[in-house]
Amino acid sequence: MTNQTPATNEHPLDMIIFGGGGDLAARKLLPALYMAHTHCNLPADTRIFAIGRKDWTREDYLKNFMEQQSRSFIDAKAFDANSWDKFLALFDYVRVDVENPADFKRLAEAVRSGSQRVFYLSTSPELFTMICNNLDSAGIVDANSRVVLEKPLGHDLASARAINDDVGRHFKEEQIYRIDHYLGKETVQNLMVLRFGNAIFGPLWQAPYIKSVQITVSETVGVGSRAGFYDHTGALRDMVQNHLLQLLCIVAMEPPVSLDPDAVRDEKLKVLKSLRPMSVADIARDTVRGQYTTGAVGGEAVKGYLEEANVPADSRVETFVALRAHINNWRWANVPFFLRTGKRLQNRRSEIVIDFADLPFSIIPDGPRHYGNRLTITLQPEESIQLQMMAKEPGSGMYMQPVTLNLDLQQAMQQRRAEAYERLLIDVIRGRLTHFMRRDELEAAWTWVEPILNGWKELGDKPRGYTAGTFGPATLSALMARENLAWAKEN
Ligand code: BG6
């Protein structure tokens, strides 16, 4: 690491995107940067260097990639030709073979001296070490540089540690932005405001006032063209280890002393460390693995996972996982957390459901007493917060009916909502680490997840088939029914 004077935010920004010709860049990063540019959230004098292996000129990149592959991912209503032209003008393309140090010398000549550098590593994590070594040897990592690491960060605890060690040789922890795009979602950030900006929830946000918590991320998409990656990953690594556990942390953490990155991350870490380790018997009882089979989603026939391109015919990789987790601390003693996520399910829906405890005693003799208060925080497709309450049914008699207090956030606040990547990229540029994972958090998440992977292996567990377009394997409901509980809306 060279020791230059740290640049301030007024210094020109050089954003260097490894994987600049990749799928994530096309779908998410470039559209997010375009929106940030259009809304004047990129520093003046920004330059963006797309790094790829293809032997392209700058013009080839603008035409073949930005125009033809990325532009269509920008919301048509937000697109402005003039702004797009100015955006294109920020770009350069540098062909780099990451194994070739000489290519990094060329990159070093392209970036500006004294600039604030952000290296975005949107490549396979196996390349992170080599990229960081070569960047540093080329003399372009300084005390002011930042590096963004895309998930998946490792395949297990050992590989995650190795990546963290290697990257940590070149960048200090406060220079490292481990991205989990769920932390950039508006409603996820809003969950912190809901919990810590409203006094009424504080006293109730714990056992025994909460009976159970459900976290669902259900997708309608299949594996698409990502089988090469997905078939070595599966739903537990792809979604639970990061996105779902991060959501669980935000639901379960103690109030941090402030919104400072370490204050928030210290509290999330405590939750991850309090997750009750699962024994093989727990894994057999409290996890459900599934794999989609041929079916129909949204009225369209779709292939089963095993028929998808590049998936081995005998693959045992799970495309669905549900499990029951427990947090061993005072606040959450005996409150089950049910997590589920899967591909090719009936609906695209991400939500957190908090079920409050039953009435200790009911003086109202009529009506369905089993309805409790339920807080539902929907992250997507729409953003809303709903609180189910009991109210008297009009008329004579004392009948209760559940009614819903419905906070439609889009309606209540009509400002533009930035996509998660846009918000997180702006955070990186402004040096705000609160919504990024710290090394110890990531490793604590792997520490809890890895025994589940091993347990499945030990049990010789084969994922159960579920028809595409349904809610998942039939055994899913048993996971909750055993405790006299049921999944919300059964989705
Ligand atoms: C990614 C996973 O991290 O998140 C994908 O790798 C998944 O498999 C995606 O489809 C879901 O993100 P979102 O924002 O569409 O819910």
Coordinates of C-alpha atoms and ligand atoms in Angstrom, one line a residue:
M1 CA 0.0 0.0 0.0
T2 CA 1.5 3.4 -1.0
N3 CA 1.1 6.2 1.5
Q4 CA -0.3 9.2 -0.2
T5 CA -2.2 12.1 1.3
P6 CA -5.8 11.0 1.7
A7 CA -8.0 12.7 -0.9
T8 CA -11.2 14.3 0.4
N9 CA -14.6 13.9 -1.3
E10 CA -13.7 16.9 -3.4
H11 CA -11.0 14.9 -5.1
P12 CA -11.9 13.3 -8.4
L13 CA -13.5 9.9 -8.1
D14 CA -12.1 7.0 -10.1
M15 CA -14.4 4.1 -10.0
I16 CA -12.8 0.9 -11.3
I17 CA -15.2 -1.9 -12.0
F18 CA -13.7 -5.4 -12.4
G19 CA -16.3 -7.5 -14.2
G20 CA -17.3 -4.4 -16.1
G21 CA -18.6 -6.5 -18.9
G22 CA -20.5 -8.9 -16.7
D23 CA -24.1 -9.6 -15.9
L24 CA -24.2 -7.7 -12.6
A25 CA -22.6 -4.7 -14.3
A26 CA -25.2 -4.7 -17.1
R27 CA -28.3 -5.3 -14.9
K28 CA -27.5 -3.5 -11.7
L29 CA -24.2 -1.5 -11.4
L30 CA -24.4 0.6 -14.5
P31 CA -28.1 1.4 -14.2
A32 CA -27.5 2.3 -10.5
L33 CA -24.5 4.6 -11.5
Y34 CA -26.6 6.1 -14.2
M35 CA -29.4 7.0 -11.8
A36 CA -26.8 8.4 -9.3
H37 CA -25.3 10.5 -12.1
T38 CA -28.7 11.8 -13.2
H39 CA -29.6 12.8 -9.7
C40 CA -26.2 14.5 -9.2
N41 CA -25.0 12.0 -6.6
L42 CA -21.6 11.3 -8.3
P43 CA -18.8 13.7 -7.4
A44 CA -17.9 16.2 -10.1
D45 CA -15.0 14.9 -12.2
T46 CA -15.9 11.2 -11.8
R47 CA -14.4 8.7 -14.1
I48 CA -15.5 5.1 -14.4
F49 CA -13.2 2.5 -15.7
A50 CA -14.8 -0.7 -16.9
I51 CA -12.4 -3.6 -16.7
G52 CA -12.8 -6.7 -18.8
R53 CA -11.0 -9.4 -20.6
K54 CA -12.4 -8.6 -24.0
D55 CA -10.2 -6.9 -26.5
W56 CA -12.5 -3.9 -26.8
T57 CA -11.8 -0.3 -27.4
R58 CA -13.7 2.3 -25.4
E59 CA -16.1 2.8 -28.3
D60 CA -16.7 -1.0 -28.5
Y61 CA -17.6 -1.1 -24.8
L62 CA -20.0 1.9 -25.0
K63 CA -21.7 0.4 -28.1
N64 CA -21.6 -3.4 -27.5
F65 CA -22.1 -3.3 -23.7
M66 CA -23.6 -0.1 -22.4
E67 CA -25.9 0.6 -25.3
Q68 CA -26.8 -3.0 -26.2
Q69 CA -26.7 -4.8 -22.9
S70 CA -27.1 -2.4 -20.1
R71 CA -29.3 0.4 -21.2
S72 CA -32.5 -1.7 -21.3
F73 CA -32.2 -2.2 -17.6
I74 CA -32.7 1.4 -16.9
D75 CA -36.3 2.3 -16.1
A76 CA -37.6 3.8 -19.3
K77 CA -39.4 6.5 -17.4
A78 CA -36.1 7.6 -15.8
F79 CA -34.1 7.6 -19.1
D80 CA -33.0 10.8 -20.6
A81 CA -30.9 10.8 -23.8
N82 CA -28.9 13.9 -22.9
S83 CA -28.1 12.6 -19.4
W84 CA -27.1 9.2 -20.9
D85 CA -24.6 10.9 -23.3
K86 CA -23.0 12.7 -20.4
F87 CA -22.9 9.5 -18.5
L88 CA -21.2 7.6 -21.3
A89 CA -18.6 10.4 -21.4
L90 CA -17.5 9.4 -17.9
F91 CA -16.4 5.9 -19.1
D92 CA -13.2 4.3 -20.1
Y93 CA -12.6 0.7 -20.9
V94 CA -9.3 -1.0 -19.9
R95 CA -8.6 -4.6 -21.0
V96 CA -7.1 -6.4 -18.1
D97 CA -6.3 -10.1 -17.8
V98 CA -6.3 -10.3 -14.0
E99 CA -3.4 -12.8 -14.1
N100 CA -1.2 -10.4 -15.9
P101 CA 0.6 -7.8 -13.8
A102 CA 1.6 -5.9 -16.9
D103 CA -2.1 -5.1 -17.5
F104 CA -2.4 -3.6 -14.1
K105 CA 0.5 -1.2 -15.0
R106 CA -1.6 0.0 -17.9
L107 CA -4.5 0.5 -15.5
A108 CA -2.2 2.4 -13.2
E109 CA -1.4 4.8 -16.0
A110 CA -5.1 5.3 -16.8
V111 CA -6.2 6.3 -13.3
R112 CA -5.5 9.8 -12.1
S113 CA -3.0 10.6 -9.5
G114 CA -4.5 11.8 -6.2
S115 CA -7.9 10.5 -7.1
Q116 CA -10.3 8.8 -4.7
R117 CA -10.3 5.2 -6.0
V118 CA -13.1 2.8 -5.6
F119 CA -12.3 -0.8 -6.8
Y120 CA -15.5 -2.7 -7.3
L121 CA -14.8 -6.4 -7.5
S122 CA -17.8 -7.9 -9.4
T123 CA -16.0 -11.1 -10.4
S124 CA -15.8 -14.6 -9.1
P125 CA -14.4 -14.4 -5.5
E126 CA -11.6 -16.8 -6.5
L127 CA -10.1 -13.8 -8.4
F128 CA -10.2 -11.3 -5.5
T129 CA -6.8 -12.2 -4.1
M130 CA -5.1 -11.9 -7.4
I131 CA -6.8 -8.7 -8.2
C132 CA -5.8 -7.1 -4.9
N133 CA -2.2 -8.3 -5.1
N134 CA -1.8 -7.0 -8.6
L135 CA -3.5 -3.6 -7.8
D136 CA -1.2 -3.1 -4.9
S137 CA 1.9 -4.1 -6.9
A138 CA 0.9 -1.6 -9.5
G139 CA 0.9 1.1 -6.8
I140 CA -2.7 2.2 -7.1
V141 CA -3.9 1.2 -3.7
D142 CA -3.5 4.0 -1.2
A143 CA -4.8 4.8 2.2
N144 CA -7.8 6.5 0.7
S145 CA -8.8 3.7 -1.7
R146 CA -11.9 1.6 -1.1
V147 CA -12.7 -1.9 -2.3
V148 CA -16.2 -3.3 -2.8
L149 CA -16.6 -7.1 -2.5
E150 CA -19.5 -8.7 -4.2
K151 CA -21.1 -11.8 -2.7
P152 CA -20.7 -14.7 -2.4
L153 CA -17.8 -14.1 -0.1
G154 CA -16.5 -17.6 0.1
H155 CA -18.0 -21.0 -0.1
D156 CA -17.6 -21.9 3.5
L157 CA -15.9 -20.5 6.6
A158 CA -12.3 -21.4 5.6
S159 CA -12.6 -19.8 2.1
A160 CA -14.3 -16.7 3.5
R161 CA -11.5 -16.3 6.0
A162 CA -8.9 -16.8 3.3
I163 CA -10.5 -14.0 1.1
N164 CA -10.7 -11.7 4.1
D165 CA -7.1 -12.4 5.0
D166 CA -5.9 -11.8 1.4
V167 CA -7.9 -8.6 0.9
G168 CA -6.9 -7.4 4.4
R169 CA -3.3 -7.5 3.4
H170 CA -3.9 -4.6 1.0
F171 CA -6.9 -2.8 2.5
K172 CA -7.7 -1.9 6.1
E173 CA -11.1 -3.1 7.4
E174 CA -12.6 0.4 7.1
Q175 CA -11.7 0.5 3.4
I176 CA -13.6 -2.8 2.7
Y177 CA -17.2 -2.6 1.7
R178 CA -18.8 -6.1 1.7
I179 CA -22.0 -5.7 -0.2
D180 CA -25.3 -7.4 0.6
H181 CA -27.8 -5.6 -1.5
Y182 CA -30.6 -6.5 0.9
L183 CA -29.1 -4.0 3.3
G184 CA -29.6 -1.3 0.6
K185 CA -33.3 -1.9 0.2
E186 CA -35.5 0.9 1.4
T187 CA -37.8 -1.2 3.5
V188 CA -34.9 -3.0 5.2
Q189 CA -33.4 0.3 6.2
N190 CA -36.8 1.4 7.2
L191 CA -37.1 -1.5 9.5
M192 CA -34.4 0.1 11.7
V193 CA -36.4 3.3 11.7
L194 CA -39.6 1.4 12.6
R195 CA -37.9 -0.3 15.5
F196 CA -35.7 2.5 16.8
G197 CA -37.7 5.6 15.8
N198 CA -41.0 4.5 17.4
A199 CA -41.3 4.1 21.1
I200 CA -44.3 1.9 21.1
F201 CA -42.6 -1.2 19.7
G202 CA -39.6 -1.2 22.2
P203 CA -41.3 -2.8 25.2
L204 CA -43.0 -5.4 23.1
W205 CA -40.1 -6.4 20.8
Q206 CA -39.0 -9.5 22.8
A207 CA -40.1 -12.7 24.4
P208 CA -42.7 -13.4 25.7
Y209 CA -44.6 -10.7 23.8
I210 CA -43.5 -12.1 20.4
K211 CA -44.5 -15.6 19.6
S212 CA -42.6 -16.2 16.4
V213 CA -40.9 -14.5 13.5
Q214 CA -41.1 -15.5 9.9
I215 CA -38.7 -14.2 7.2
T216 CA -39.6 -15.1 3.6
V217 CA -37.8 -14.4 0.4
S218 CA -39.8 -16.1 -2.3
E219 CA -38.8 -15.8 -6.0
T220 CA -40.5 -16.7 -9.2
V221 CA -37.3 -16.8 -11.3
G222 CA -35.4 -20.0 -11.8
V223 CA -31.7 -20.5 -12.0
G224 CA -31.7 -19.0 -15.5
S225 CA -28.2 -18.9 -17.1
R226 CA -26.4 -19.1 -13.7
A227 CA -26.3 -22.8 -13.3
G228 CA -22.5 -22.8 -13.3
F229 CA -22.5 -20.7 -10.2
Y230 CA -25.7 -21.9 -8.6
D231 CA -25.1 -25.6 -8.8
H232 CA -22.1 -25.2 -6.6
T233 CA -23.9 -22.8 -4.3
G234 CA -27.6 -23.7 -3.5
A235 CA -30.1 -21.6 -1.7
L236 CA -28.6 -21.8 1.8
R237 CA -25.3 -20.3 0.6
D238 CA -26.9 -18.0 -2.0
M239 CA -29.6 -16.5 0.1
V240 CA -29.7 -17.6 3.8
Q241 CA -26.0 -17.1 4.7
N242 CA -26.3 -13.5 3.7
H243 CA -29.7 -11.9 2.9
L244 CA -31.9 -13.8 5.3
L245 CA -29.5 -13.7 8.2
Q246 CA -29.0 -10.0 7.7
L247 CA -32.7 -9.5 7.9
L248 CA -32.8 -11.6 11.0
C249 CA -30.1 -9.5 12.5
I250 CA -32.0 -6.3 11.9
V251 CA -35.2 -7.8 13.5
A252 CA -33.4 -9.2 16.4
M253 CA -30.5 -6.9 17.3
E254 CA -30.4 -4.7 20.4
P255 CA -30.7 -1.0 19.9
P256 CA -27.3 0.2 18.8
V257 CA -25.9 3.3 20.6
S258 CA -25.9 5.2 17.3
L259 CA -26.0 4.6 13.6
D260 CA -22.2 4.5 13.4
P261 CA -21.1 1.6 11.3
D262 CA -19.4 -0.3 14.2
A263 CA -22.2 0.4 16.6
V264 CA -24.7 -1.2 14.3
R265 CA -22.4 -4.0 13.2
D266 CA -21.4 -4.8 16.8
E267 CA -25.1 -5.5 17.6
K268 CA -25.7 -7.6 14.4
L269 CA -22.6 -9.6 15.3
K270 CA -24.0 -10.4 18.8
V271 CA -27.1 -11.8 17.1
L272 CA -25.1 -14.0 14.8
K273 CA -23.0 -15.2 17.6
S274 CA -26.2 -16.0 19.6
L275 CA -27.7 -18.2 17.0
R276 CA -28.1 -21.7 18.5
P277 CA -25.8 -24.1 16.6
M278 CA -27.8 -26.9 15.0
S279 CA -27.0 -30.5 15.7
V280 CA -27.5 -33.1 13.1
A281 CA -30.8 -34.1 14.8
D282 CA -31.9 -30.5 14.7
I283 CA -31.0 -30.3 11.0
A284 CA -33.0 -33.4 10.2
R285 CA -36.0 -32.0 12.1
D286 CA -35.8 -28.3 11.6
T287 CA -34.7 -27.8 8.0
V288 CA -36.5 -28.5 4.7
R289 CA -34.5 -28.6 1.4
G290 CA -36.3 -28.6 -1.9
Q291 CA -35.6 -28.6 -5.6
Y292 CA -38.1 -27.4 -8.2
T293 CA -39.5 -29.7 -10.8
T294 CA -41.4 -29.0 -14.0
G295 CA -44.4 -26.8 -13.5
A296 CA -45.9 -23.4 -14.3
V297 CA -45.2 -20.0 -13.0
G298 CA -47.5 -17.1 -13.8
G299 CA -49.3 -19.3 -16.4
E300 CA -46.2 -20.2 -18.2
A301 CA -44.8 -23.7 -18.3
V302 CA -41.2 -23.9 -16.9
K303 CA -38.6 -26.5 -16.7
G304 CA -37.5 -28.3 -13.6
Y305 CA -34.1 -27.5 -12.1
L306 CA -32.6 -30.8 -13.4
E307 CA -33.7 -29.9 -17.0
E308 CA -32.1 -26.4 -16.9
A309 CA -29.1 -25.7 -19.0
N310 CA -25.8 -26.8 -17.5
V311 CA -27.3 -28.5 -14.5
P312 CA -26.0 -32.1 -13.9
A313 CA -28.9 -34.6 -14.2
D314 CA -28.1 -35.9 -10.7
S315 CA -27.7 -32.6 -9.0
R316 CA -28.7 -32.5 -5.3
V317 CA -28.4 -28.8 -5.0
E318 CA -31.3 -27.1 -3.1
T319 CA -33.3 -24.3 -4.8
F320 CA -35.5 -24.0 -1.7
V321 CA -34.7 -24.0 2.0
A322 CA -36.7 -23.4 5.1
L323 CA -35.5 -23.7 8.6
R324 CA -36.2 -22.9 12.2
A325 CA -33.6 -20.9 14.0
H326 CA -33.3 -19.9 17.6
I327 CA -31.4 -17.0 19.2
N328 CA -29.9 -17.9 22.6
N329 CA -30.3 -14.7 24.5
W330 CA -32.7 -13.1 27.0
R331 CA -34.6 -11.1 24.5
W332 CA -35.4 -14.0 22.2
A333 CA -35.4 -17.1 24.5
N334 CA -37.8 -19.7 23.0
V335 CA -39.0 -17.5 20.1
P336 CA -38.6 -19.5 16.9
F337 CA -37.4 -17.7 13.8
F338 CA -38.7 -19.4 10.6
L339 CA -36.7 -18.6 7.5
R340 CA -37.6 -19.7 4.0
T341 CA -36.5 -18.9 0.5
G342 CA -36.7 -20.5 -2.9
K343 CA -36.8 -20.1 -6.6
R344 CA -39.7 -20.8 -8.9
L345 CA -42.3 -20.3 -6.3
Q346 CA -45.8 -19.0 -6.8
N347 CA -45.1 -15.4 -5.9
R348 CA -42.3 -13.0 -5.8
R349 CA -42.5 -11.8 -2.3
S350 CA -40.2 -10.8 0.5
E351 CA -41.6 -10.2 3.9
I352 CA -41.0 -10.3 7.6
V353 CA -43.9 -11.3 9.8
I354 CA -43.8 -10.8 13.6
D355 CA -46.5 -12.7 15.4
F356 CA -47.3 -11.3 18.8
A357 CA -48.3 -13.5 21.7
D358 CA -51.8 -14.6 22.3
L359 CA -54.0 -12.8 24.8
P360 CA -53.2 -13.9 28.3
F361 CA -57.0 -14.2 28.9
S362 CA -60.0 -13.2 26.8
I363 CA -63.0 -11.5 28.3
I364 CA -64.7 -11.5 24.9
P365 CA -66.5 -14.8 24.6
D366 CA -67.4 -14.7 20.9
G367 CA -65.2 -14.6 17.9
P368 CA -62.0 -16.2 16.7
R369 CA -59.7 -15.9 19.7
H370 CA -56.8 -17.5 17.8
Y371 CA -56.2 -14.4 15.8
G372 CA -53.3 -12.5 17.3
N373 CA -51.7 -9.2 16.5
R374 CA -49.4 -9.6 13.6
L375 CA -46.9 -7.1 12.1
T376 CA -46.1 -7.7 8.4
I377 CA -43.3 -5.8 6.8
T378 CA -43.3 -6.4 3.1
L379 CA -40.1 -5.6 1.3
Q380 CA -41.1 -6.5 -2.2
P381 CA -42.8 -6.4 -4.7
E382 CA -44.5 -3.4 -2.9
E383 CA -43.3 -1.8 0.3
S384 CA -45.8 -1.8 3.1
I385 CA -46.2 -2.2 6.8
Q386 CA -49.4 -3.8 8.1
L387 CA -50.5 -4.3 11.7
Q388 CA -53.3 -6.8 12.3
M389 CA -55.5 -5.8 15.2
M390 CA -58.7 -7.0 16.5
A391 CA -61.8 -4.9 16.3
K392 CA -65.5 -5.3 17.1
E393 CA -67.7 -6.5 14.4
P394 CA -70.6 -3.9 14.0
G395 CA -73.9 -5.0 15.3
S396 CA -75.3 -6.5 18.5
G397 CA -73.1 -9.0 20.3
M398 CA -69.4 -8.8 20.9
Y399 CA -67.8 -10.4 17.9
M400 CA -64.2 -9.7 17.1
Q401 CA -62.7 -9.6 13.6
P402 CA -59.1 -9.0 12.6
V403 CA -58.6 -5.7 10.7
T404 CA -55.4 -4.3 9.3
L405 CA -53.8 -0.9 9.9
N406 CA -52.1 -0.4 6.6
L407 CA -49.1 1.8 6.0
D408 CA -48.5 2.2 2.3
L409 CA -45.1 3.7 2.2
Q410 CA -45.2 4.5 -1.5
Q411 CA -48.4 6.4 -1.0
A412 CA -47.2 8.1 2.3
M413 CA -43.9 9.2 0.8
Q414 CA -43.9 9.7 -2.8
Q415 CA -40.3 10.6 -3.3
R416 CA -38.3 8.5 -5.8
R417 CA -37.0 5.3 -4.3
A418 CA -33.5 4.5 -5.3
E419 CA -32.7 0.9 -6.1
A420 CA -30.6 -0.9 -3.5
Y421 CA -27.4 -0.8 -5.6
E422 CA -27.7 2.9 -6.2
R423 CA -28.1 3.7 -2.5
L424 CA -25.2 1.4 -1.6
L425 CA -22.9 2.8 -4.3
I426 CA -23.5 6.3 -3.1
D427 CA -22.7 5.1 0.4
V428 CA -19.4 3.7 -0.8
I429 CA -18.6 7.0 -2.5
R430 CA -19.4 8.9 0.6
G431 CA -17.5 6.5 2.9
R432 CA -20.6 5.3 4.8
L433 CA -20.1 1.7 6.0
T434 CA -23.2 1.2 8.1
H435 CA -25.0 -0.9 5.6
F436 CA -22.1 -3.1 4.7
M437 CA -20.9 -6.3 6.4
R438 CA -17.9 -6.4 8.6
R439 CA -15.5 -9.3 8.5
D440 CA -16.5 -10.8 11.8
E441 CA -20.2 -10.7 10.9
L442 CA -19.6 -12.5 7.7
E443 CA -17.5 -15.2 9.4
A444 CA -20.1 -15.6 12.2
A445 CA -22.7 -16.2 9.6
W446 CA -20.6 -18.9 8.0
T447 CA -19.9 -20.4 11.4
W448 CA -23.6 -21.0 11.9
V449 CA -24.4 -22.0 8.3
E450 CA -21.5 -24.4 7.6
P451 CA -22.7 -27.1 10.1
I452 CA -26.0 -27.2 8.3
L453 CA -24.3 -27.9 5.0
N454 CA -22.2 -30.6 6.7
G455 CA -25.3 -32.0 8.4
W456 CA -27.1 -32.4 5.1
K457 CA -24.1 -34.3 3.8
E458 CA -24.0 -36.5 6.8
L459 CA -27.7 -37.3 6.5
G460 CA -27.2 -38.0 2.8
D461 CA -30.0 -35.6 2.4
K462 CA -31.7 -35.3 -1.0
P463 CA -33.8 -32.2 -1.7
R464 CA -37.5 -32.9 -1.9
G465 CA -39.0 -32.1 -5.3
Y466 CA -41.6 -29.3 -5.4
T467 CA -43.6 -28.4 -8.5
A468 CA -42.5 -25.0 -9.9
G469 CA -45.2 -22.4 -9.2
T470 CA -46.2 -23.8 -5.8
F471 CA -45.2 -22.8 -2.3
G472 CA -42.4 -25.3 -1.9
P473 CA -42.1 -28.9 -0.7
A474 CA -45.1 -30.4 1.0
T475 CA -43.1 -30.9 4.3
L476 CA -42.8 -27.1 4.6
S477 CA -46.0 -26.7 6.7
A478 CA -45.0 -29.4 9.1
L479 CA -42.0 -27.3 10.2
M480 CA -44.4 -24.8 11.8
A481 CA -47.4 -27.0 12.4
R482 CA -45.4 -28.9 14.9
E483 CA -45.6 -25.8 17.1
N484 CA -49.2 -25.1 16.3
L485 CA -48.1 -22.3 14.0
A486 CA -48.7 -21.6 10.3
W487 CA -46.9 -19.7 7.6
A488 CA -48.4 -16.4 6.9
K489 CA -50.5 -16.3 3.7
E490 CA -49.1 -19.7 2.9
N491 CA -46.8 -18.2 0.3
Ligands
BG6_1 C1 -28.9 -12.6 -5.2 C2 -28.9 -14.0 -5.5 O1 -28.0 -12.2 -4.2 O2 -30.2 -12.1 -4.8 C3 -29.9 -14.4 -6.5 O3 -27.6 -14.5 -5.9 C4 -31.3 -13.8 -6.1 O4 -30.0 -15.8 -6.7 C5 -31.2 -12.4 -5.8 O5 -32.2 -14.0 -7.2 C6 -32.5 -11.8 -5.2 O6 -32.4 -10.4 -5.1 P1 -33.8 -9.6 -5.2 O7 -33.3 -8.2 -4.9 O8 -34.3 -9.7 -6.6 O9 -34.7 -10.1 -4.2

